[in-house]
Amino acid sequence: MHLKMNNRRKFLKDITIGGAAITFMNSPLNSFGSKTAEKIRIGIIGVGSRGRLHMKELLKRTDVLVTAIADTDVNSIEKAKSIAKEMGSPEPAIFSNGNNDYRNLIKSEKVDAVIIATPWEWHMPQTIESMKAGKKVGLEVAGAIRLQDCWDLINTYEQTRTEVMILENVCYRRDVMAILNMVQKDRFGELLHLQGGYQHDLRAQLFNTSATCCDGVGFGPESIGSAKWRTAHYEKRNGEIYPTHQLGPIAMMLDINRGNRLTKLSSISSQARGMNRYVANNSKGGPEHPNAKLKFKLGDIVTTQLQTYKGQTIVLTHDTSSPRPYNLGFRVQGTNGIWQEFHDGEPDKGQIYFEDASPSETWENPKKYMETFDHPLWKKHEQKAVGAGHGGMDYFVINAFVECIKAKQPFPLDVYDLATWYAITPLSEASIQKGGQMVEIPDFTRGKWKTRKSFIHIKDQFV
Amino acid sequence: MHLKMNNRRKFLKDITIGGAAITFMNSPLNSFGSKTAEKIRIGIIGVGSRGRLHMKELLKRTDVLVTAIADTDVNSIEKAKSIAKEMGSPEPAIFSNGNNDYRNLIKSEKVDAVIIATPWEWHMPQTIESMKAGKKVGLEVAGAIRLQDCWDLINTYEQTRTEVMILENVCYRRDVMAILNMVQKDRFGELLHLQGGYQHDLRAQLFNTSATCCDGVGFGPESIGSAKWRTAHYEKRNGEIYPTHQLGPIAMMLDINRGNRLTKLSSISSQARGMNRYVANNSKGGPEHPNAKLKFKLGDIVTTQLQTYKGQTIVLTHDTSSPRPYNLGFRVQGTNGIWQEFHDGEPDKGQIYFEDASPSETWENPKKYMETFDHPLWKKHEQKAVGAGHGGMDYFVINAFVECIKAKQPFPLDVYDLATWYAITPLSEASIQKGGQMVEIPDFTRGKWKTRKSFIHIKDQFV
């Protein structure tokens, strides 16, 4: 058990006063004095497809128990229970009694820490409630609904000191980490300009109404998976609504909140056509289907320009409702070189150039550099990562979360990163509402960015 | 001779009243009544390396005479004279008596039309003076120095009706024209988002002080080629200072000023490091060389976001002082597909996807589409374009200029395109000065964009 002492004291106090605590003391999940004493007991709030992927990663480990799950969807709960059974894990406690039963999971003494993988609008309130309950949080990625939520998060952290990690798996993509390694070894020189995008045609998921993904032209409560809730954001919002897959790796490389910070952004958006077109061209829809005519507010391609304190520039792209193969489109450019990638993480699908190493003015295939600068973390954990979700990235992000809790060490991607990255969404919405005007990005660290340690602490141990 | 009638009348009037005109009447270059009657007599203002490339393209033709050249640089004049001699062409009249002798070229009765390939700061005054003299202008590309220059250009055109063509050769690049063909045949569906950049490490030229390009760490009057004048822009300006290679093709595809228009932009710039670093790392310079310490104002990477009336978004990049191989980085994205290119115009160096033709979510090599949709103009003129500058592009841009004059037909890229594209430079400078604020882009057509004909008139004849 690696609860912080103040929480442990609270825990010991709580179990002496309530009936529920007595029941808990008799539960096989009580780890005190048992041979599972060193296991971290995790509750998962949201066991849709993403939450269940995290659950599988957690249950592969010997240092974790998934002791509780919360979801309002019975099918998701049943699927999660099946996973526990198949993986030989005790059945977790279930919290599925409506929208607010997750609060009981958070309060539960069976839970040391939570992972949150719910619809976006629940991320901030659930994170803040967990922090107030002293439960460390691993939060799935999204963007904030309101800028104030980001401040509430920071204020709650500074009151409670309960740590939060944003589970940004792309920060652990093998090529991204090799490039980070090159950045930190000064191969690119001083960084100047970075780009990244969430460029992934999600329309089949956004209109999925069939149990076997993906088929349909509907969305909302009667649909399946993220079509239940994510598509509504496309109807009602216009901005960089999913910024962290692209910004996370960039922020690591630029040491954002660690000697550098994001200062300003401006966003613009294209026409919104892809959602209607998908429905109109689908055999289950057609041009007269209501969703072929519904006004979606989110532009098909949203572009955001950002500036940093140190002078670097960043371009982010959100592009999820147009026909296109997946590609995050990273570009990392410094005074000594440039890398661009065009597919989905394959080390040889891109181009790289270093002034002091490449043939003059000639692109090279990045593969040899990816091998030479393979990140120590990947070298060490490669075998464990094989088979993990999203090309192994999911292993690393869960591993960092669990190992930091065990070692009582700060998370590598913390609450200040979370607030800063999430804030891009409401700020970009504000910029677009103002016709593309530049808006200031708050300093959520309140000046601490000047002295916080670099991301270079992502080393070869576990985080 | 294909001067417009009002100019021809003026011409006939002029030659009856002046001694100079008499001299001209006796010149072998007088085309009236001679067997060279159908030849267009062109004067070239600026015979540096770019002007001489145009001169060679012109002298390959049987329908053109280069009758006059102007330059303040004796070496450039001598090189141009040698070209005329080598190509069996009569020696052109020389105008090299200081900065303003080009005015005598413009006034010269030996000249029907001019091509201007001078330092950027001379483009607008020389173009306007030529228009006032009734001489059609082919203007080499750049960006405007002042926004007012663009209005002066428009006002002069609307008073004189003397036509101007912007000689944007990338509009004639083979892959670009094939993509334009695909756009016009609706293969991309409705366009949504386009990108392009001038991404070309120019530092060797910008610091060239040797007759055999490129060597050195100096710039200014004592240096060679564009280092004489272009580098000063890097010292004194910060903006998208060279927008047309990237914006020209994009504007054609989006029908800018022809049913669509550019409405707003915002620009940001990175640190300025590459110029100093080049000098510091050069054996002729070193870290203590004054140019290693000089403050260059132009950020190494300048990014500009633009919006159009129809709702599309555009991202332009200016990136010429960092180590990198050449790549204009075009991206053309619509409701049915996306193209991106990564090298320098090779048809197979990029990726393309069409929802209605490609394997699901799979990038294709663009080559087969480039062949299928090869532009009729390229198919027809391929043999003539072989060996022309910049991969054949220079043949087409000069061909369009000459053939339009002969046919008394409007130029395909006209004064409104010129003003709009050139205006990006001072507008982006203004945006950066305001910290990245969005600025409005004037409608130089004063409403005529609503009814002007599409660029689809770029057909298989000659333009």
mmCIF file of C-alpha atoms in Angstrom, chain B residues 87-393:
data_model
loop_
_atom_site.group_PDB
_atom_site.id
_atom_site.type_symbol
_atom_site.label_atom_id
_atom_site.label_comp_id
_atom_site.label_asym_id
_atom_site.label_seq_id
_atom_site.Cartn_x
_atom_site.Cartn_y
_atom_site.Cartn_z
ATOM 1 C CA MET B 87 21.705 32.330 -78.669
ATOM 2 C CA GLY B 88 22.161 34.249 -81.923
ATOM 3 C CA SER B 89 19.987 37.139 -80.895
ATOM 4 C CA PRO B 90 20.661 40.816 -81.680
ATOM 5 C CA GLU B 91 22.287 42.645 -78.814
ATOM 6 C CA PRO B 92 19.607 44.320 -76.704
ATOM 7 C CA ALA B 93 19.691 48.009 -75.855
ATOM 8 C CA ILE B 94 21.378 48.481 -72.495
ATOM 9 C CA PHE B 95 20.014 50.591 -69.646
ATOM 10 C CA SER B 96 22.565 50.481 -66.858
ATOM 11 C CA ASN B 97 23.112 54.096 -65.963
ATOM 12 C CA GLY B 98 22.169 53.974 -62.292
ATOM 13 C CA ASN B 99 19.062 53.077 -60.378
ATOM 14 C CA ASN B 100 16.621 54.960 -62.551
ATOM 15 C CA ASP B 101 17.763 54.100 -66.060
ATOM 16 C CA TYR B 102 15.103 51.362 -66.133
ATOM 17 C CA ARG B 103 12.683 54.253 -66.695
ATOM 18 C CA ASN B 104 14.238 54.792 -70.082
ATOM 19 C CA LEU B 105 13.769 51.117 -70.878
ATOM 20 C CA ILE B 106 10.106 51.425 -69.972
ATOM 21 C CA LYS B 107 9.749 54.496 -72.144
ATOM 22 C CA SER B 108 11.683 52.967 -75.009
ATOM 23 C CA GLU B 109 9.780 52.447 -78.207
ATOM 24 C CA LYS B 110 11.800 49.300 -78.707
ATOM 25 C CA VAL B 111 9.822 47.664 -75.966
ATOM 26 C CA ASP B 112 6.266 46.346 -76.176
ATOM 27 C CA ALA B 113 6.215 44.616 -72.820
ATOM 28 C CA VAL B 114 8.518 44.225 -69.837
ATOM 29 C CA ILE B 115 9.577 41.497 -67.526
ATOM 30 C CA ILE B 116 10.655 42.657 -64.080
ATOM 31 C CA ALA B 117 13.062 40.546 -62.059
ATOM 32 C CA THR B 118 14.634 43.121 -59.763
ATOM 33 C CA PRO B 119 15.090 43.256 -55.996
ATOM 34 C CA TRP B 120 11.721 43.127 -54.267
ATOM 35 C CA GLU B 121 11.572 46.777 -53.264
ATOM 36 C CA TRP B 122 11.565 47.778 -56.934
ATOM 37 C CA HIS B 123 8.735 45.505 -58.036
ATOM 38 C CA MET B 124 5.792 47.746 -57.338
ATOM 39 C CA PRO B 125 7.168 51.110 -58.518
ATOM 40 C CA GLN B 126 8.575 49.549 -61.689
ATOM 41 C CA THR B 127 5.351 47.696 -62.396
ATOM 42 C CA ILE B 128 3.265 50.802 -61.878
ATOM 43 C CA GLU B 129 5.530 52.907 -64.086
ATOM 44 C CA SER B 130 5.370 50.276 -66.813
ATOM 45 C CA MET B 131 1.590 50.185 -66.622
ATOM 46 C CA LYS B 132 1.428 53.941 -66.917
ATOM 47 C CA ALA B 133 3.605 53.692 -70.025
ATOM 48 C CA GLY B 134 1.195 51.149 -71.508
ATOM 49 C CA LYS B 135 3.714 48.312 -71.358
ATOM 50 C CA LYS B 136 2.332 44.998 -70.206
ATOM 51 C CA VAL B 137 4.277 43.525 -67.324
ATOM 52 C CA GLY B 138 5.402 40.072 -66.362
ATOM 53 C CA LEU B 139 6.456 40.453 -62.738
ATOM 54 C CA GLU B 140 8.716 38.043 -60.923
ATOM 55 C CA VAL B 141 7.369 36.881 -57.562
ATOM 56 C CA ALA B 142 7.886 38.361 -54.090
ATOM 57 C CA GLY B 143 5.732 40.039 -51.472
ATOM 58 C CA ALA B 144 4.844 43.705 -51.192
ATOM 59 C CA ILE B 145 6.852 46.137 -49.114
ATOM 60 C CA ARG B 146 3.809 48.227 -48.170
ATOM 61 C CA LEU B 147 0.123 47.384 -48.326
ATOM 62 C CA GLN B 148 -0.515 50.708 -50.051
ATOM 63 C CA ASP B 149 1.648 49.554 -52.966
ATOM 64 C CA CYS B 150 -0.949 46.890 -53.705
ATOM 65 C CA TRP B 151 -3.700 49.489 -53.838
ATOM 66 C CA ASP B 152 -1.569 51.745 -56.012
ATOM 67 C CA LEU B 153 -1.166 48.820 -58.374
ATOM 68 C CA ILE B 154 -4.899 48.197 -58.557
ATOM 69 C CA ASN B 155 -5.699 51.872 -59.000
ATOM 70 C CA THR B 156 -3.118 52.181 -61.756
ATOM 71 C CA TYR B 157 -4.549 49.158 -63.531
ATOM 72 C CA GLU B 158 -8.069 50.471 -63.311
ATOM 73 C CA GLN B 159 -6.906 53.794 -64.766
ATOM 74 C CA THR B 160 -4.608 52.444 -67.491
ATOM 75 C CA ARG B 161 -6.044 48.946 -68.164
ATOM 76 C CA THR B 162 -2.466 47.836 -68.801
ATOM 77 C CA GLU B 163 -2.334 44.209 -67.804
ATOM 78 C CA VAL B 164 0.124 42.608 -65.456
ATOM 79 C CA MET B 165 0.916 38.938 -64.998
ATOM 80 C CA ILE B 166 2.549 37.587 -61.878
ATOM 81 C CA LEU B 167 5.098 35.042 -63.073
ATOM 82 C CA GLU B 168 4.364 32.451 -60.419
ATOM 83 C CA ASN B 169 6.048 29.398 -61.879
ATOM 84 C CA VAL B 170 4.908 26.934 -59.182
ATOM 85 C CA CYS B 171 1.386 27.391 -60.521
ATOM 86 C CA TYR B 172 2.775 25.471 -63.506
ATOM 87 C CA ARG B 173 4.563 22.688 -61.640
ATOM 88 C CA ARG B 174 3.506 19.392 -63.163
ATOM 89 C CA ASP B 175 2.179 17.777 -59.963
ATOM 90 C CA VAL B 176 0.493 21.014 -58.937
ATOM 91 C CA MET B 177 -1.283 21.259 -62.296
ATOM 92 C CA ALA B 178 -2.334 17.605 -62.128
ATOM 93 C CA ILE B 179 -3.810 18.281 -58.684
ATOM 94 C CA LEU B 180 -5.504 21.426 -60.047
ATOM 95 C CA ASN B 181 -6.947 19.218 -62.756
ATOM 96 C CA MET B 182 -8.223 16.792 -60.120
ATOM 97 C CA VAL B 183 -9.699 19.664 -58.119
ATOM 98 C CA GLN B 184 -11.478 21.028 -61.176
ATOM 99 C CA LYS B 185 -12.765 17.545 -62.044
ATOM 100 C CA ASP B 186 -14.177 17.336 -58.503
ATOM 101 C CA ARG B 187 -11.958 14.448 -57.411
ATOM 102 C CA PHE B 188 -11.326 16.100 -54.027
ATOM 103 C CA GLY B 189 -14.961 17.093 -53.552
ATOM 104 C CA GLU B 190 -15.469 20.476 -51.922
ATOM 105 C CA LEU B 191 -12.105 21.820 -50.784
ATOM 106 C CA LEU B 192 -11.689 22.348 -47.047
ATOM 107 C CA HIS B 193 -8.073 22.956 -46.107
ATOM 108 C CA LEU B 194 -4.843 23.645 -47.967
ATOM 109 C CA GLN B 195 -1.264 24.093 -46.936
ATOM 110 C CA GLY B 196 1.946 25.136 -48.599
ATOM 111 C CA GLY B 197 5.283 26.596 -47.650
ATOM 112 C CA TYR B 198 8.357 28.178 -49.022
ATOM 113 C CA GLN B 199 10.652 25.773 -47.248
ATOM 114 C CA HIS B 200 14.082 26.072 -48.734
ATOM 115 C CA ASP B 201 17.349 26.724 -46.909
ATOM 116 C CA LEU B 202 18.605 29.843 -48.716
ATOM 117 C CA ARG B 203 21.413 30.764 -46.363
ATOM 118 C CA ALA B 204 24.238 29.916 -48.751
ATOM 119 C CA GLN B 205 22.753 32.388 -51.248
ATOM 120 C CA LEU B 206 21.894 34.939 -48.573
ATOM 121 C CA PHE B 207 25.523 35.108 -47.462
ATOM 122 C CA ASN B 208 27.204 34.577 -50.821
ATOM 123 C CA THR B 209 30.247 36.714 -51.500
ATOM 124 C CA SER B 210 31.888 34.626 -54.193
ATOM 125 C CA ALA B 211 31.296 34.758 -57.925
ATOM 126 C CA THR B 212 30.776 31.014 -58.006
ATOM 127 C CA CYS B 213 27.750 30.538 -55.798
ATOM 128 C CA CYS B 214 27.833 29.940 -52.922
ATOM 129 C CA ASP B 215 30.464 30.812 -50.415
ATOM 130 C CA GLY B 216 30.831 33.460 -47.751
ATOM 131 C CA VAL B 217 29.284 35.004 -44.670
ATOM 132 C CA GLY B 218 28.594 38.527 -45.904
ATOM 133 C CA PHE B 219 25.728 40.400 -47.444
ATOM 134 C CA GLY B 220 24.946 43.850 -48.760
ATOM 135 C CA PRO B 221 26.265 45.845 -51.724
ATOM 136 C CA GLU B 222 29.650 44.105 -51.850
ATOM 137 C CA SER B 223 28.195 40.601 -51.983
ATOM 138 C CA ILE B 224 26.894 38.559 -54.902
ATOM 139 C CA GLY B 225 23.415 37.907 -56.238
ATOM 140 C CA SER B 226 20.480 38.052 -53.863
ATOM 141 C CA ALA B 227 22.839 38.544 -50.895
ATOM 142 C CA LYS B 228 23.150 42.112 -52.183
ATOM 143 C CA TRP B 229 19.567 42.963 -51.297
ATOM 144 C CA ARG B 230 17.465 40.006 -50.108
ATOM 145 C CA THR B 231 19.341 39.442 -46.854
ATOM 146 C CA ALA B 232 18.525 42.974 -45.722
ATOM 147 C CA HIS B 233 14.869 41.928 -45.606
ATOM 148 C CA TYR B 234 15.828 39.219 -43.114
ATOM 149 C CA GLU B 235 17.505 41.824 -40.992
ATOM 150 C CA LYS B 236 14.656 44.325 -40.991
ATOM 151 C CA ARG B 237 11.355 42.504 -41.430
ATOM 152 C CA ASN B 238 9.388 39.736 -39.758
ATOM 153 C CA GLY B 239 6.552 38.188 -41.718
ATOM 154 C CA GLU B 240 5.616 35.901 -44.589
ATOM 155 C CA ILE B 241 8.068 37.680 -46.875
ATOM 156 C CA TYR B 242 7.832 35.308 -49.840
ATOM 157 C CA PRO B 243 4.268 34.032 -50.035
ATOM 158 C CA THR B 244 3.448 33.339 -53.659
ATOM 159 C CA HIS B 245 5.122 30.003 -54.410
ATOM 160 C CA GLN B 246 2.892 28.415 -51.799
ATOM 161 C CA LEU B 247 -0.169 30.635 -52.068
ATOM 162 C CA GLY B 248 -0.316 30.807 -55.879
ATOM 163 C CA PRO B 249 -1.197 27.158 -56.457
ATOM 164 C CA ILE B 250 -3.546 27.210 -53.461
ATOM 165 C CA ALA B 251 -5.291 30.340 -54.749
ATOM 166 C CA MET B 252 -5.808 28.703 -58.156
ATOM 167 C CA MET B 253 -7.351 25.627 -56.570
ATOM 168 C CA LEU B 254 -9.618 27.716 -54.315
ATOM 169 C CA ASP B 255 -10.625 30.143 -57.087
ATOM 170 C CA ILE B 256 -9.424 33.105 -55.052
ATOM 171 C CA ASN B 257 -10.687 36.353 -56.621
ATOM 172 C CA ARG B 258 -12.944 34.214 -58.812
ATOM 173 C CA GLY B 259 -15.984 33.358 -56.738
ATOM 174 C CA ASN B 260 -13.989 33.158 -53.543
ATOM 175 C CA ARG B 261 -11.611 35.429 -51.707
ATOM 176 C CA LEU B 262 -9.134 35.597 -48.853
ATOM 177 C CA THR B 263 -10.708 37.296 -45.846
ATOM 178 C CA LYS B 264 -8.346 37.202 -42.846
ATOM 179 C CA LEU B 265 -4.947 36.072 -41.719
ATOM 180 C CA SER B 266 -2.846 35.784 -38.622
ATOM 181 C CA SER B 267 0.893 35.107 -38.470
ATOM 182 C CA ILE B 268 3.356 33.988 -35.841
ATOM 183 C CA SER B 269 7.094 33.592 -36.036
ATOM 184 C CA SER B 270 9.669 31.462 -34.286
ATOM 185 C CA GLN B 271 13.020 32.598 -32.935
ATOM 186 C CA ALA B 272 15.570 33.916 -35.450
ATOM 187 C CA ARG B 273 18.602 31.663 -35.088
ATOM 188 C CA GLY B 274 19.552 30.165 -38.434
ATOM 189 C CA MET B 275 21.249 33.174 -40.001
ATOM 190 C CA ASN B 276 23.574 33.729 -37.034
ATOM 191 C CA ARG B 277 24.251 30.035 -36.714
ATOM 192 C CA TYR B 278 25.203 29.771 -40.376
ATOM 193 C CA VAL B 279 27.829 32.487 -40.002
ATOM 194 C CA ALA B 280 29.071 31.180 -36.657
ATOM 195 C CA ASN B 281 29.548 27.666 -38.067
ATOM 196 C CA ASN B 282 31.140 28.788 -41.329
ATOM 197 C CA SER B 283 34.922 28.627 -41.671
ATOM 198 C CA LYS B 284 34.903 32.139 -43.151
ATOM 199 C CA GLY B 285 32.871 33.452 -40.237
ATOM 200 C CA GLY B 286 32.964 32.028 -36.740
ATOM 201 C CA PRO B 287 31.167 32.893 -33.518
ATOM 202 C CA GLU B 288 32.864 36.289 -33.274
ATOM 203 C CA HIS B 289 32.011 37.432 -36.800
ATOM 204 C CA PRO B 290 29.692 40.477 -36.712
ATOM 205 C CA ASN B 291 27.079 38.626 -38.769
ATOM 206 C CA ALA B 292 27.094 35.813 -36.212
ATOM 207 C CA LYS B 293 25.885 38.379 -33.681
ATOM 208 C CA LEU B 294 23.762 40.637 -35.853
ATOM 209 C CA LYS B 295 20.121 40.708 -34.869
ATOM 210 C CA PHE B 296 18.001 39.332 -37.700
ATOM 211 C CA LYS B 297 14.366 40.213 -37.246
ATOM 212 C CA LEU B 298 12.857 37.515 -39.454
ATOM 213 C CA GLY B 299 11.843 34.446 -37.469
ATOM 214 C CA ASP B 300 13.252 31.235 -38.894
ATOM 215 C CA ILE B 301 9.794 29.751 -39.351
ATOM 216 C CA VAL B 302 6.860 32.073 -39.992
ATOM 217 C CA THR B 303 3.423 30.466 -40.001
ATOM 218 C CA THR B 304 0.340 32.160 -41.398
ATOM 219 C CA GLN B 305 -3.258 31.009 -41.051
ATOM 220 C CA LEU B 306 -5.722 32.310 -43.638
ATOM 221 C CA GLN B 307 -9.459 32.083 -43.991
ATOM 222 C CA THR B 308 -11.541 32.317 -47.158
ATOM 223 C CA TYR B 309 -14.996 33.618 -47.906
ATOM 224 C CA LYS B 310 -16.192 30.106 -48.641
ATOM 225 C CA GLY B 311 -14.908 28.912 -45.298
ATOM 226 C CA GLN B 312 -11.744 27.080 -46.276
ATOM 227 C CA THR B 313 -8.601 27.402 -44.212
ATOM 228 C CA ILE B 314 -5.011 27.749 -45.420
ATOM 229 C CA VAL B 315 -1.698 27.429 -43.613
ATOM 230 C CA LEU B 316 1.418 28.981 -45.174
ATOM 231 C CA THR B 317 4.967 28.478 -43.923
ATOM 232 C CA HIS B 318 8.054 30.553 -44.660
ATOM 233 C CA ASP B 319 11.124 28.547 -43.686
ATOM 234 C CA THR B 320 14.316 29.587 -45.466
ATOM 235 C CA SER B 321 16.975 30.035 -42.808
ATOM 236 C CA SER B 322 17.028 26.626 -41.175
ATOM 237 C CA PRO B 323 18.855 23.494 -42.274
ATOM 238 C CA ARG B 324 16.398 21.449 -44.314
ATOM 239 C CA PRO B 325 15.990 19.898 -47.729
ATOM 240 C CA TYR B 326 13.673 21.713 -50.127
ATOM 241 C CA ASN B 327 9.973 20.942 -49.877
ATOM 242 C CA LEU B 328 6.980 23.204 -50.451
ATOM 243 C CA GLY B 329 4.843 20.883 -48.327
ATOM 244 C CA PHE B 330 1.602 21.169 -50.227
ATOM 245 C CA ARG B 331 -1.538 19.658 -48.718
ATOM 246 C CA VAL B 332 -4.842 19.773 -50.569
ATOM 247 C CA GLN B 333 -7.809 18.405 -48.656
ATOM 248 C CA GLY B 334 -11.450 18.191 -49.566
ATOM 249 C CA THR B 335 -14.570 16.278 -48.677
ATOM 250 C CA ASN B 336 -13.516 13.334 -50.856
ATOM 251 C CA GLY B 337 -9.767 13.173 -50.441
ATOM 252 C CA ILE B 338 -6.393 14.501 -49.472
ATOM 253 C CA TRP B 339 -2.966 14.924 -51.099
ATOM 254 C CA GLN B 340 0.302 15.749 -49.403
ATOM 255 C CA GLU B 341 3.748 16.033 -50.954
ATOM 256 C CA PHE B 342 7.111 15.864 -49.261
ATOM 257 C CA HIS B 343 9.915 16.459 -51.765
ATOM 258 C CA ASP B 344 10.242 18.762 -54.742
ATOM 259 C CA GLY B 345 7.578 17.844 -57.207
ATOM 260 C CA GLU B 346 8.366 14.209 -57.939
ATOM 261 C CA PRO B 347 4.955 12.635 -58.569
ATOM 262 C CA ASP B 348 5.687 9.624 -56.368
ATOM 263 C CA LYS B 349 6.970 11.509 -53.327
ATOM 264 C CA GLY B 350 3.871 12.066 -51.304
ATOM 265 C CA GLN B 351 0.637 10.381 -50.367
ATOM 266 C CA ILE B 352 -2.918 10.618 -51.616
ATOM 267 C CA TYR B 353 -6.281 9.215 -50.642
ATOM 268 C CA PHE B 354 -9.710 9.367 -52.239
ATOM 269 C CA GLU B 355 -12.681 8.035 -50.286
ATOM 270 C CA ASP B 356 -14.342 6.803 -53.464
ATOM 271 C CA ALA B 357 -11.268 5.212 -55.039
ATOM 272 C CA SER B 358 -8.567 4.256 -52.544
ATOM 273 C CA PRO B 359 -8.427 1.128 -50.409
ATOM 274 C CA SER B 360 -10.128 1.926 -47.106
ATOM 275 C CA GLU B 361 -8.062 4.236 -44.881
ATOM 276 C CA THR B 362 -4.917 3.481 -46.894
ATOM 277 C CA TRP B 363 -2.550 6.019 -48.383
ATOM 278 C CA GLU B 364 -1.725 5.549 -52.046
ATOM 279 C CA ASN B 365 1.323 6.615 -53.992
ATOM 280 C CA PRO B 366 0.183 9.673 -56.001
ATOM 281 C CA LYS B 367 2.027 8.636 -59.167
ATOM 282 C CA LYS B 368 -0.830 6.843 -60.920
ATOM 283 C CA TYR B 369 -3.174 9.765 -60.282
ATOM 284 C CA MET B 370 -0.545 12.221 -61.476
ATOM 285 C CA GLU B 371 -0.347 10.280 -64.741
ATOM 286 C CA THR B 372 -4.095 9.887 -65.186
ATOM 287 C CA PHE B 373 -4.766 13.543 -64.446
ATOM 288 C CA ASP B 374 -1.639 14.978 -66.045
ATOM 289 C CA HIS B 375 -2.714 18.461 -67.093
ATOM 290 C CA PRO B 376 -3.478 18.894 -70.826
ATOM 291 C CA LEU B 377 -1.082 21.826 -70.904
ATOM 292 C CA TRP B 378 1.770 19.621 -69.723
ATOM 293 C CA LYS B 379 0.805 16.820 -72.080
ATOM 294 C CA LYS B 380 0.873 19.204 -74.991
ATOM 295 C CA HIS B 381 4.038 21.130 -74.175
ATOM 296 C CA GLU B 382 6.103 18.515 -72.365
ATOM 297 C CA GLN B 383 8.808 18.384 -75.028
ATOM 298 C CA LYS B 384 9.186 22.140 -75.157
ATOM 299 C CA ALA B 385 9.358 22.364 -71.372
ATOM 300 C CA VAL B 386 12.193 19.865 -71.118
ATOM 301 C CA GLY B 387 15.317 21.697 -70.048
ATOM 302 C CA ALA B 388 13.517 24.851 -69.034
ATOM 303 C CA GLY B 389 14.253 26.300 -65.611
ATOM 304 C CA HIS B 390 12.843 24.830 -62.432
ATOM 305 C CA GLY B 391 11.802 21.503 -63.915
ATOM 306 C CA GLY B 392 9.979 22.981 -66.888
ATOM 307 C CA MET B 393 7.801 25.378 -64.931
#
